[in-house]
Amino acid sequence: MDAAPSGTVSYPSHWEADVVLADGATAHLRPILPADAERLVEFYARVSDRSKYYRFFAPYPTLTSRDVDHFTNVDHADRVALILLVGDDMIAVGRYERVNRTEAEVSFLVEDGHQGRGVGSVLLEHLAQAARERGLRRFVADILPANRKMITVFADAGYTVDNSYEDGVVHVEFEITPTGPSLEVMAAREHRAEARSIERLLTPRSVAVVGASRSRDKVGQTLVRNLVLSGFTGPVYAVNRAARAITGLPAYRSVRDIPGEVDLAVVAVPADAVTDVVLDCAAKGVRGLVVVSSGFAETGEPAGRSRQAELVRLARAHGMRIVGPNCLGIVNTDPEHSLNASLAAVLPPPGRVGFFSQSGALGSAILGDGAARGLGLSTFVSAGNRADVSGNDLLQYWRDDPATEVVLLYLESLGNPRKFSRLSRAVAEVKPVVAVKSGRSTQGVPLGHTVRPIEAPAPALDAMFRQSGVVLVDTISEMFDVAQVLAYQPLPAGRTVAVMGNSGALCLLAADAAVSAGLDVYGDPLSFGAGATADDYRTALATLMAEPDVASVLVVYAPAVDASSGDDVAQTIAEVVAGAAKPVVGTFQGHRGVRGPGQLPSYPSPEEAARALGHVTAYAEWRRRSHGSVPAVDGCDAETATRTARGAYVAVRVAQTAEAGSPGGTEPGGAEHHAEPVDLDPDRLRSLLATYGVDLLPMRPAPTLDDALAAAAELGGEVVLKATAPRFRHRPDLAAVWRNIDHPDEMRAAWATLTGTIADPAGAEFVVQPMAPPGVPVVVQAWEDPMFGPVVSFGVSGVASELLGDRSYRIPPLTDRDAAEMVREVKAAALLMGYHGGIMADLKAVEDLLHRMSRLVDDVPWVQSVELNPVLVGESGLAVVNGSARVAPPAGRQDWYTRRLT
């Protein structure tokens, strides 16, 4: 990357971030400003003499006015300083100063009372990211040997650190380019911190209800009543400015007046009063907030959005996470806590399922459905507007929560899909994740969710879920159907299901439904007649469970008109399958839920039972198989690619501003900061692709016959004359290509024919290109989605594939298995595998190209999009015939190389 120009640049607001520290509390990080002079002096006064000595290598009790001016006036390029704030107080500062073009000296100072909270590692991550943006590659630092904490910060960061000892000082040097180990360290720290922040919310020792009411029909009364009746194991405090007691509990005018500590505050006051409550909670040392109040961004009004933004800003600045606003609340059924800090009137029993819902309005109905089924929950969080705590945070918590074995997600929006993909995959490796995503067809975002819509097509979103191992279902009812199997039955070891029951007709329906769900049916369905007894079911089921070729069993029961409801049969089946190694699901007409001691999943129809079992079987297969690894790919040069993309962008913008008669440049406000992307010309595109080992066939414009003849002579050998105007692209029905030209007379004939048959030949945009070897035409696309980050797609080139949407999608980085599945899962993949006597295409070459293009957009944020179309895949190798790309300054990804709350 090029070095940033010396001199002050504009304030880098994108460096600001809310972060979670190691203990789960939050803080705000931002670049230092001259206005921070007084704040810096106050911070320095709180720092111990020992810490000051470690920083300056000498006694340094106070800062002079010259020091303060030097430390607070930085250029955000060669001299950078980031401070960490809790409330209005600075608790730490980290800075670097450029030593040369690629190297900077880094230093930190952390207030003693906040040491050991992971502050140093957070500052190092963000300083390194800022330094990389400014073209730096290496940090150096001198540390006193006694300063073991700072030495540990560098040693544990995951970088390759070189230490040397000279003149009583430890000299540290390391490259700041992200590496596999450094990213793993960052992800592990992020996981621990965010999981801890959710644990603080779900396991409070005390709860205050702010807005508690004496009226039974008010929200504040319901919250107090639900907390008390749930058997919460800690004290419950009622806060009401006018009342002296609420339902037998003493009432306090403010959270500040409560005599004991308060871990969690549940807020149910009017929206315009919430800010004052947050400040009271901050002064009291409250660790988390559940805001059930409405009147925020869900109103769609600017005032509501502003209130929500201020709520989040204040809470995070004072170390608190927020559930909500406009939410139903949170539940933890663990007997050690018995927390029902929600408005839910009916709760499912304690169980193994963790449930996250973004909808407060649907929350009660969803919980009621779960309770009616007997599906037990471990924890429940309703995020409402999802202003702070999100599904990503809960995934971090549930990943290691021993009480949760199944994760359910009802999602209305994805604030950070790239992070969701990474986290959900890590969770799905150890426990199932089942999700319903509303608005998949429209990619719409509900009011109150302050995120941008996803611009990637709906199939890309679905592919992201599949790639991550998430069981994606269409409805909430279907989500619970799948959860019943996952929570109470083992995972199947294969796809073969045996069907048995007392109705031949229902058994046939069940077998058809199983095939539709992607299962293989074992033999013929076993039907033993309407008069079958519970013992008949016991014997048949035991036989099928012992059959090694059977992976699961679907049991059908149809009660006769004069028979019982089947409780005895369900009881018998539940007893047989209790503790068994194979899953069993049942169809008991009219009953949905779990039955008997073995918790047998039951469904009203065979179709629902088979569909749920099909989802579970697909997940079990995903979990059993190897997901591959990200392969090493030679010839990928991210640094040169970045220079190429950035240079092309600046050159075009400088030319454009010069034509417009205004000064250009690459400084802020100049060419580099123009918002519009730039299309690369063929030569620049070839240069960019070459940095990632991809050869684009040369192409020469031929607006006239003489140009075409000259181009053919320059290229030599057999060439192609073709029209490339948009109306001709990927249209085999239009005669716009003449191949196998190897003589000037053939070029003249081709020119005469094409210009004579094409309407408006002057606008056809003719080009001459070398002949490519024959092959199957495919298309590879990669682009930067504003929400997803990088996305890559593959398909067979042509109008039919475009009309039918026959494309596969993945989110980088791609494993070798991801690339192989992308090529094979499109419906037209048979054309690459000898269909109707065609060639057996070189699929490995296609997979290699997918890896290169996915890495290009992943490694080089300057590349906004790239399309290779067509790529001719032969029996050995491939040829990239045509392509396009757009470049633009990076907008900043949500899942960058730093920890931050979004």
PDB file of N, CA, C and O in Angstrom, residues 153 271 431 553 632 680 751 855 878:
ATOM      1  N   VAL A 153       1.034  -8.138  25.993  1.00  0.00           N
ATOM      2  CA  VAL A 153       0.086  -7.656  24.984  1.00  0.00           C
ATOM      3  C   VAL A 153       0.620  -7.932  23.585  1.00  0.00           C
ATOM      4  O   VAL A 153      -0.094  -8.431  22.701  1.00  0.00           O
ATOM      5  N   ALA A 271     -40.627   6.929  26.300  1.00  0.00           N
ATOM      6  CA  ALA A 271     -39.380   6.998  25.547  1.00  0.00           C
ATOM      7  C   ALA A 271     -38.559   8.239  25.880  1.00  0.00           C
ATOM      8  O   ALA A 271     -37.333   8.176  25.979  1.00  0.00           O
ATOM      9  N   LYS A 431     -23.295 -27.462  17.724  1.00  0.00           N
ATOM     10  CA  LYS A 431     -24.703 -27.602  18.090  1.00  0.00           C
ATOM     11  C   LYS A 431     -25.556 -26.993  16.982  1.00  0.00           C
ATOM     12  O   LYS A 431     -25.142 -26.013  16.329  1.00  0.00           O
ATOM     13  N   VAL A 553     -36.511 -43.525  11.910  1.00  0.00           N
ATOM     14  CA  VAL A 553     -37.814 -44.174  11.742  1.00  0.00           C
ATOM     15  C   VAL A 553     -38.913 -43.119  11.831  1.00  0.00           C
ATOM     16  O   VAL A 553     -38.876 -42.242  12.717  1.00  0.00           O
ATOM     17  N   ALA A 632      -3.990 -22.980  -0.181  1.00  0.00           N
ATOM     18  CA  ALA A 632      -2.969 -22.021  -0.595  1.00  0.00           C
ATOM     19  C   ALA A 632      -3.071 -21.830  -2.098  1.00  0.00           C
ATOM     20  O   ALA A 632      -3.170 -22.802  -2.854  1.00  0.00           O
ATOM     21  N   LEU A 680     -12.943  -0.213 -15.230  1.00  0.00           N
ATOM     22  CA  LEU A 680     -11.593  -0.403 -15.752  1.00  0.00           C
ATOM     23  C   LEU A 680     -11.624  -0.669 -17.246  1.00  0.00           C
ATOM     24  O   LEU A 680     -12.468  -1.425 -17.742  1.00  0.00           O
ATOM     25  N   TRP A 751     -15.514  -8.627 -41.889  1.00  0.00           N
ATOM     26  CA  TRP A 751     -15.943  -7.238 -41.643  1.00  0.00           C
ATOM     27  C   TRP A 751     -17.159  -6.894 -42.520  1.00  0.00           C
ATOM     28  O   TRP A 751     -18.138  -6.313 -42.036  1.00  0.00           O
ATOM     29  N   ARG A 855     -10.703 -14.339  -3.580  1.00  0.00           N
ATOM     30  CA  ARG A 855      -9.637 -13.716  -2.789  1.00  0.00           C
ATOM     31  C   ARG A 855      -9.358 -12.290  -3.250  1.00  0.00           C
ATOM     32  O   ARG A 855      -9.005 -11.430  -2.431  1.00  0.00           O
ATOM     33  N   LEU A 878      -8.528 -23.384 -18.989  1.00  0.00           N
ATOM     34  CA  LEU A 878      -9.614 -22.502 -19.388  1.00  0.00           C
ATOM     35  C   LEU A 878      -9.027 -21.219 -19.960  1.00  0.00           C
ATOM     36  O   LEU A 878      -7.836 -20.923 -19.798  1.00  0.00           O
TER      37      LEU A 878
END
